[in-house]
Structures are given as structure tokens and as C-alpha cells.
mmCIF file of C-alpha atoms in Angstrom:
data_model
loop_
_atom_site.group_PDB
_atom_site.id
_atom_site.type_symbol
_atom_site.label_atom_id
_atom_site.label_comp_id
_atom_site.label_asym_id
_atom_site.label_seq_id
_atom_site.Cartn_x
_atom_site.Cartn_y
_atom_site.Cartn_z
ATOM 1 C CA GLN N 26 147.603 236.466 95.288
ATOM 2 C CA ASP N 27 144.715 238.572 93.967
ATOM 3 C CA LYS N 28 147.228 241.393 93.571
ATOM 4 C CA ARG N 29 149.322 239.004 91.259
ATOM 5 C CA LEU N 30 146.212 238.223 89.090
ATOM 6 C CA ALA N 31 144.907 241.367 88.688
ATOM 7 C CA ALA N 32 148.338 242.771 87.851
ATOM 8 C CA MET N 33 148.572 240.024 85.336
ATOM 9 C CA VAL N 34 144.766 240.519 83.598
ATOM 10 C CA LYS N 35 145.431 244.408 83.600
ATOM 11 C CA ASN N 36 148.971 243.678 81.306
ATOM 12 C CA ALA N 37 146.634 241.267 79.051
ATOM 13 C CA VAL N 38 143.915 243.978 78.963
ATOM 14 C CA GLN N 39 146.067 246.973 77.999
ATOM 15 C CA THR N 40 148.798 244.760 75.916
ATOM 16 C CA GLY N 41 145.866 243.674 73.261
ATOM 17 C CA SER N 42 142.731 241.179 72.768
ATOM 18 C CA ASP N 43 144.961 238.644 71.329
ATOM 19 C CA ASN N 44 147.578 238.584 74.160
ATOM 20 C CA MET N 45 144.126 238.470 76.728
ATOM 21 C CA GLU N 46 142.947 235.770 74.857
ATOM 22 C CA ALA N 47 146.445 234.083 74.900
ATOM 23 C CA THR N 48 146.822 234.329 78.788
ATOM 24 C CA ALA N 49 142.866 233.088 79.196
ATOM 25 C CA ARG N 50 143.173 230.019 76.833
ATOM 26 C CA LEU N 51 146.693 229.041 78.670
ATOM 27 C CA ILE N 52 144.915 228.991 82.174
ATOM 28 C CA ALA N 53 141.991 227.359 81.062
ATOM 29 C CA SER N 54 143.899 224.477 79.564
ATOM 30 C CA GLY N 55 145.070 223.667 82.968
ATOM 31 C CA LYS N 56 148.832 223.702 81.419
ATOM 32 C CA VAL N 57 149.947 226.665 83.732
ATOM 33 C CA ASN N 58 149.249 227.708 87.406
ATOM 34 C CA PRO N 59 147.121 231.005 87.504
ATOM 35 C CA LEU N 60 150.044 232.673 89.755
ATOM 36 C CA GLN N 61 152.351 230.964 87.712
ATOM 37 C CA ALA N 62 150.977 232.913 84.310
ATOM 38 C CA ALA N 63 150.816 236.075 86.534
ATOM 39 C CA GLU N 64 154.534 236.146 87.493
ATOM 40 C CA THR N 65 155.458 234.858 83.784
ATOM 41 C CA ASN N 66 153.071 237.376 82.089
ATOM 42 C CA LEU N 67 154.428 240.892 84.180
ATOM 43 C CA ARG N 68 156.362 242.673 82.010
ATOM 44 C CA SER N 69 159.907 243.146 83.268
ATOM 45 C CA VAL N 70 161.919 245.964 84.120
ATOM 46 C CA LEU N 71 163.766 246.056 80.548
ATOM 47 C CA GLN N 72 160.339 246.186 78.406
ATOM 48 C CA ARG N 73 158.851 248.583 80.891
ATOM 49 C CA GLY N 74 162.071 250.972 80.205
ATOM 50 C CA MET N 75 161.228 250.322 76.281
ATOM 51 C CA ASP N 76 157.720 251.348 76.720
ATOM 52 C CA LYS N 77 159.032 254.299 78.389
ATOM 53 C CA VAL N 78 161.074 255.093 75.184
ATOM 54 C CA ASN N 79 158.295 254.044 73.050
ATOM 55 C CA PHE N 80 156.179 256.346 75.597
ATOM 56 C CA TYR N 81 158.595 259.510 74.259
ATOM 57 C CA ARG N 82 159.017 258.778 70.872
ATOM 58 C CA THR N 83 155.347 258.213 69.777
ATOM 59 C CA ASN N 84 154.052 261.475 71.485
ATOM 60 C CA ALA N 85 157.077 263.611 69.733
ATOM 61 C CA LEU N 86 155.858 262.072 66.310
ATOM 62 C CA LEU N 87 152.259 262.660 67.011
ATOM 63 C CA SER N 88 152.921 266.328 68.667
ATOM 64 C CA GLY N 89 152.605 267.978 65.446
ATOM 65 C CA PRO N 90 149.163 270.160 65.135
ATOM 66 C CA GLY N 91 148.365 268.297 62.331
ATOM 67 C CA THR N 92 148.000 264.711 63.544
ATOM 68 C CA GLN N 93 144.793 266.221 65.430
ATOM 69 C CA GLU N 94 143.494 268.174 62.544
ATOM 70 C CA ILE N 95 143.516 265.012 60.370
ATOM 71 C CA ASN N 96 142.597 262.567 63.304
ATOM 72 C CA PHE N 97 139.479 264.896 63.861
ATOM 73 C CA LEU N 98 138.718 265.441 60.448
ATOM 74 C CA SER N 99 138.983 262.088 59.092
ATOM 75 C CA THR N 100 136.755 260.844 62.131
ATOM 76 C CA LEU N 101 134.209 263.279 61.342
ATOM 77 C CA LEU N 102 133.708 262.885 57.833
ATOM 78 C CA ASN N 103 133.541 258.490 58.539
ATOM 79 C CA SER N 104 131.201 259.357 61.198
ATOM 80 C CA ILE N 105 128.896 261.172 58.369
ATOM 81 C CA LEU N 106 130.034 258.162 55.902
ATOM 82 C CA LEU N 107 128.693 254.901 57.639
ATOM 83 C CA PRO N 108 125.227 256.030 58.092
ATOM 84 C CA THR N 109 124.846 257.794 54.898
ATOM 85 C CA GLN N 110 125.615 254.685 53.363
ATOM 86 C CA GLN N 111 122.940 252.814 54.923
ATOM 87 C CA ILE N 112 120.304 256.061 54.291
ATOM 88 C CA LEU N 113 121.530 255.857 50.366
ATOM 89 C CA GLY N 114 121.248 251.612 50.486
ATOM 90 C CA GLY N 115 118.023 251.609 51.647
ATOM 91 C CA GLY N 116 116.626 253.999 49.062
ATOM 92 C CA ILE N 117 116.660 256.986 51.432
ATOM 93 C CA VAL N 118 113.169 256.776 52.475
ATOM 94 C CA GLY N 119 113.572 252.694 52.996
ATOM 95 C CA ARG N 120 113.191 251.080 56.454
ATOM 96 C CA SER N 121 117.019 250.431 56.576
ATOM 97 C CA ALA N 122 117.510 254.073 55.632
ATOM 98 C CA ARG N 123 115.192 255.679 58.412
ATOM 99 C CA HIS N 124 116.966 253.671 60.497
ATOM 100 C CA GLY N 125 120.395 255.219 58.947
ATOM 101 C CA TRP N 126 118.333 258.523 59.225
ATOM 102 C CA ARG N 127 117.722 257.885 63.155
ATOM 103 C CA THR N 128 121.761 257.277 64.077
ATOM 104 C CA LEU N 129 122.991 260.034 62.376
ATOM 105 C CA PHE N 130 119.855 262.104 64.161
ATOM 106 C CA TYR N 131 121.140 260.776 67.296
ATOM 107 C CA GLN N 132 124.808 261.099 66.932
ATOM 108 C CA MET N 133 124.399 264.400 66.837
ATOM 109 C CA ALA N 134 122.117 264.758 69.340
ATOM 110 C CA SER N 135 123.993 262.652 72.041
ATOM 111 C CA SER N 136 126.893 265.012 71.611
ATOM 112 C CA TRP N 137 126.953 266.864 74.808
ATOM 113 C CA ASP N 138 126.818 263.544 76.690
ATOM 114 C CA ALA N 139 130.152 262.684 74.552
ATOM 115 C CA ILE N 140 131.241 265.778 75.392
ATOM 116 C CA LYS N 141 131.006 265.016 79.380
ATOM 117 C CA THR N 142 132.434 261.750 78.865
ATOM 118 C CA ALA N 143 135.791 263.054 76.474
ATOM 119 C CA ARG N 144 136.151 265.160 79.254
ATOM 120 C CA LYS N 145 136.819 262.653 81.858
ATOM 121 C CA VAL N 146 138.856 260.311 79.281
ATOM 122 C CA PHE N 147 141.254 263.255 79.159
ATOM 123 C CA VAL N 148 141.278 263.774 82.959
ATOM 124 C CA GLU N 149 142.382 260.225 83.432
ATOM 125 C CA ASP N 150 143.797 259.047 80.387
ATOM 126 C CA GLN N 151 142.080 255.936 80.086
ATOM 127 C CA ALA N 152 138.947 254.877 77.676
ATOM 128 C CA ILE N 153 135.436 254.524 78.967
ATOM 129 C CA LEU N 154 133.648 252.668 76.494
ATOM 130 C CA ASP N 155 135.846 250.905 74.601
ATOM 131 C CA PRO N 156 138.990 250.652 77.012
ATOM 132 C CA VAL N 157 140.274 247.281 75.221
ATOM 133 C CA SER N 158 140.771 248.577 71.528
ATOM 134 C CA GLY N 159 142.201 252.158 70.481
ATOM 135 C CA LYS N 160 144.890 253.462 68.162
ATOM 136 C CA PHE N 161 147.801 252.412 70.655
ATOM 137 C CA ASP N 162 148.644 248.796 71.109
ATOM 138 C CA ASN N 163 150.472 249.188 74.594
ATOM 139 C CA ALA N 164 150.126 250.925 77.884
ATOM 140 C CA PHE N 165 152.991 253.008 77.213
ATOM 141 C CA ALA N 166 150.478 256.633 78.331
ATOM 142 C CA THR N 167 149.348 255.036 81.185
ATOM 143 C CA GLU N 168 152.389 253.678 82.555
ATOM 144 C CA ALA N 169 154.862 256.420 81.717
ATOM 145 C CA ASN N 170 152.084 258.973 82.977
ATOM 146 C CA LYS N 171 153.642 259.065 86.545
ATOM 147 C CA ASN N 172 154.499 262.883 86.947
ATOM 148 C CA TRP N 173 154.537 266.429 85.673
ATOM 149 C CA LEU N 174 156.475 266.031 83.040
ATOM 150 C CA ASP N 175 155.527 262.922 81.614
ATOM 151 C CA THR N 176 151.566 264.401 81.928
ATOM 152 C CA ILE N 177 152.727 267.179 79.581
ATOM 153 C CA ILE N 178 154.242 264.916 77.237
ATOM 154 C CA ALA N 179 151.323 262.611 77.148
ATOM 155 C CA LEU N 180 148.893 265.223 75.739
ATOM 156 C CA PRO N 181 149.188 264.241 72.122
ATOM 157 C CA SER N 182 148.480 260.420 73.175
ATOM 158 C CA ARG N 183 145.858 262.233 75.327
ATOM 159 C CA GLY N 184 144.406 264.527 72.658
ATOM 160 C CA LEU N 185 143.884 261.002 70.533
ATOM 161 C CA LEU N 186 142.147 259.040 73.421
ATOM 162 C CA THR N 187 139.838 262.019 74.210
ATOM 163 C CA MET N 188 139.089 262.630 70.082
ATOM 164 C CA ASP N 189 138.520 259.037 69.765
ATOM 165 C CA GLU N 190 135.975 258.949 73.266
ATOM 166 C CA PHE N 191 133.789 261.592 71.739
ATOM 167 C CA PHE N 192 133.181 259.951 68.104
ATOM 168 C CA ASN N 193 132.912 256.226 69.474
ATOM 169 C CA GLN N 194 130.476 257.463 72.425
ATOM 170 C CA SER N 195 127.964 259.616 70.084
ATOM 171 C CA ALA N 196 128.175 256.797 67.504
ATOM 172 C CA TYR N 197 127.566 254.257 69.818
ATOM 173 C CA ARG N 198 124.817 256.204 71.515
ATOM 174 C CA GLY N 199 123.313 257.051 68.002
ATOM 175 C CA ARG N 200 123.240 253.550 66.738
ATOM 176 C CA VAL N 201 121.637 251.999 70.342
ATOM 177 C CA MET N 202 118.849 254.552 70.080
ATOM 178 C CA ALA N 203 118.056 253.715 66.777
ATOM 179 C CA ASP N 204 118.266 249.946 67.169
ATOM 180 C CA ALA N 205 115.940 250.676 70.422
ATOM 181 C CA ILE N 206 113.386 252.421 68.450
ATOM 182 C CA ASP N 207 113.648 250.210 65.612
ATOM 183 C CA ARG N 208 112.411 247.413 68.366
ATOM 184 C CA ALA N 209 109.932 249.405 70.099
ATOM 185 C CA ARG N 210 108.156 249.615 66.538
ATOM 186 C CA ASN N 211 108.728 246.099 65.836
ATOM 187 C CA LEU N 212 106.683 244.990 69.345
ATOM 188 C CA ASN N 213 104.644 247.573 68.766
ATOM 189 C CA LEU N 214 104.722 249.706 71.607
ATOM 190 C CA LYS N 215 103.138 253.276 72.470
ATOM 191 C CA GLY N 216 103.393 256.003 74.562
ATOM 192 C CA ARG N 217 104.695 255.485 78.370
ATOM 193 C CA GLN N 218 105.697 251.586 77.311
ATOM 194 C CA ARG N 219 107.469 253.093 74.228
ATOM 195 C CA GLU N 220 109.549 255.245 76.273
ATOM 196 C CA ASP N 221 109.618 252.997 78.944
ATOM 197 C CA TYR N 222 111.523 250.416 76.611
ATOM 198 C CA ILE N 223 113.980 252.757 74.904
ATOM 199 C CA GLN N 224 114.962 254.309 77.949
ATOM 200 C CA THR N 225 115.829 250.516 79.113
ATOM 201 C CA TYR N 226 117.388 249.200 76.202
ATOM 202 C CA LEU N 227 120.024 252.295 76.146
ATOM 203 C CA ARG N 228 120.697 251.811 79.946
ATOM 204 C CA GLU N 229 121.523 248.108 79.440
ATOM 205 C CA SER N 230 123.776 248.924 76.191
ATOM 206 C CA PHE N 231 126.500 250.180 79.228
ATOM 207 C CA GLY N 232 128.214 248.393 81.656
ATOM 208 C CA PRO N 233 128.740 249.450 85.694
ATOM 209 C CA ASN N 234 131.632 251.906 84.323
ATOM 210 C CA GLY N 235 130.193 253.006 81.258
ATOM 211 C CA GLU N 236 131.650 250.391 79.005
ATOM 212 C CA ALA N 237 130.087 249.404 75.849
ATOM 213 C CA LEU N 238 127.614 245.870 76.099
ATOM 214 C CA ARG N 239 126.557 245.815 72.488
ATOM 215 C CA GLY N 240 129.297 244.202 70.992
ATOM 216 C CA ASP N 241 127.618 244.831 66.948
ATOM 217 C CA VAL N 242 127.247 248.243 67.899
ATOM 218 C CA LEU N 243 130.665 248.909 69.091
ATOM 219 C CA GLU N 244 131.889 247.448 66.405
ATOM 220 C CA GLN N 245 130.452 250.412 64.024
ATOM 221 C CA ALA N 246 132.036 252.995 66.335
ATOM 222 C CA ARG N 247 135.280 251.071 66.025
ATOM 223 C CA LYS N 248 134.961 251.340 61.886
ATOM 224 C CA ILE N 249 134.236 254.887 62.689
ATOM 225 C CA THR N 250 137.404 255.919 64.848
ATOM 226 C CA PHE N 251 139.633 253.288 62.524
ATOM 227 C CA THR N 252 140.355 251.217 65.685
ATOM 228 C CA GLU N 253 138.452 248.320 64.604
ATOM 229 C CA GLU N 254 140.778 244.663 64.932
ATOM 230 C CA LEU N 255 142.182 243.632 61.667
ATOM 231 C CA GLU N 256 140.841 240.343 60.170
ATOM 232 C CA ARG N 257 141.235 237.176 61.376
ATOM 233 C CA GLY N 258 143.855 235.390 59.206
ATOM 234 C CA SER N 259 144.567 238.363 57.017
ATOM 235 C CA PHE N 260 147.999 239.130 56.115
ATOM 236 C CA ALA N 261 148.117 243.044 57.487
ATOM 237 C CA ARG N 262 147.099 241.543 60.717
#
């Protein structure tokens, strides 16, 4: 029973937050037994077959080097643009501007940690900081990635996933550090107390598996990598 429930939750997460929320609401309503939900929510053989086809098709579309170049350059530009907007909006030297400068500085300072995490993501083909949102709306990459041929075919989507992890990590860590410094300043902490507070704040910003725990900061990272959710109730959504 636990395995069936775990499979249901995994499927809900992989197919997007909307499906996950709908599943939770359905179970909470008491209208359906959780095990029954697991049976009905697991994908059929036909769906898995279509996911396999979509896996090949999507990676073929992404296989040109221009895709990786555009993703890198546009995300890099965005990672600089968002903190710069805060700097300009804060009058370059104001308190808000200083927060923007710190964010930009610590984004660059955390690049090595971001590279190490991105390398792990490339090997495992699974996002760490933000395992739910991404550029792909289903689990075609991980579902089809079962043999050496699929591993080779998945390189384009894996490259995008790895690149997004790097920028998500650097953006998230940069903003968290800037927030921690601001909070320590507001509390008038000095010396060792200040350093301990900042390190604790940073440590408490990540879950046991490295996932982000500060939703507002994660949302900024998502905007940088163009993976934020569409506005609820909008025509596009």
C-alpha cells in the first residue's frame, strides 16, 4: 500500500503542481479512498507510451546547440537584470539598492556551490533546489531514461535542466545571503552573533535534500530561469 501511495504522489509531483493540488483536494474531501486515488492516478500503458514518444520528439527539437546558447544567454541576462532593477529602483545607494548589490555579489560568490550542485543534477537527471517547477511539464526525461540510448537522447533536456539548476542555485543563494545580512542588521547583531545568525539563516533555507524552503526567494529564482507558474486565472494558464 505504501508503494502505491508513493507512486501516486510521485506522479502528481512530476506532472505539475496543479495535478498535485487537485490530488490532495480530492483525498481531503473524503470522496475517494487514497488507495483508489493511487489506482486511478497512475498512468496507463498508453500514457507511458505517449510520454516515450514525446521524450524523443522534445529532445529532437532541443538538440540544436542554439537552444542551449539561447537558454544560457537569456538566463544569464535575466539573472543580472532582476537585481539591477532593484538597484536602480532603490536609487543606487539606498537601502533597497544595497540589498540588490548584495544579491548580485553573492550570486557570483556562490557560483562554485551552484556548479557542484548542477554537476550532480546532470548525473542524476533530477532537479534539486526546485524539483517541482521546470521547463518540462511532465516526467518524460526521467521516465524514458532507462538505457544507454535514452541517456544519450536525453542530453539536450538534461543540459537545460543542469543549466537551470546552476542559475536557480546562484540566484537563490544570492538572495538568501542578502536577506540574512539585512535581517542581522535590523537586529543590530555584531561580530560572532552576526556570523552565526547568517549561517543559521542560510542553513535553514534548504531542506534535507537540498530543496528550497523559502518560497518568496525561490519565486525570484524561478523568474530568472523562466520557470515561474503562470498567473492563476489568466488566459495563458
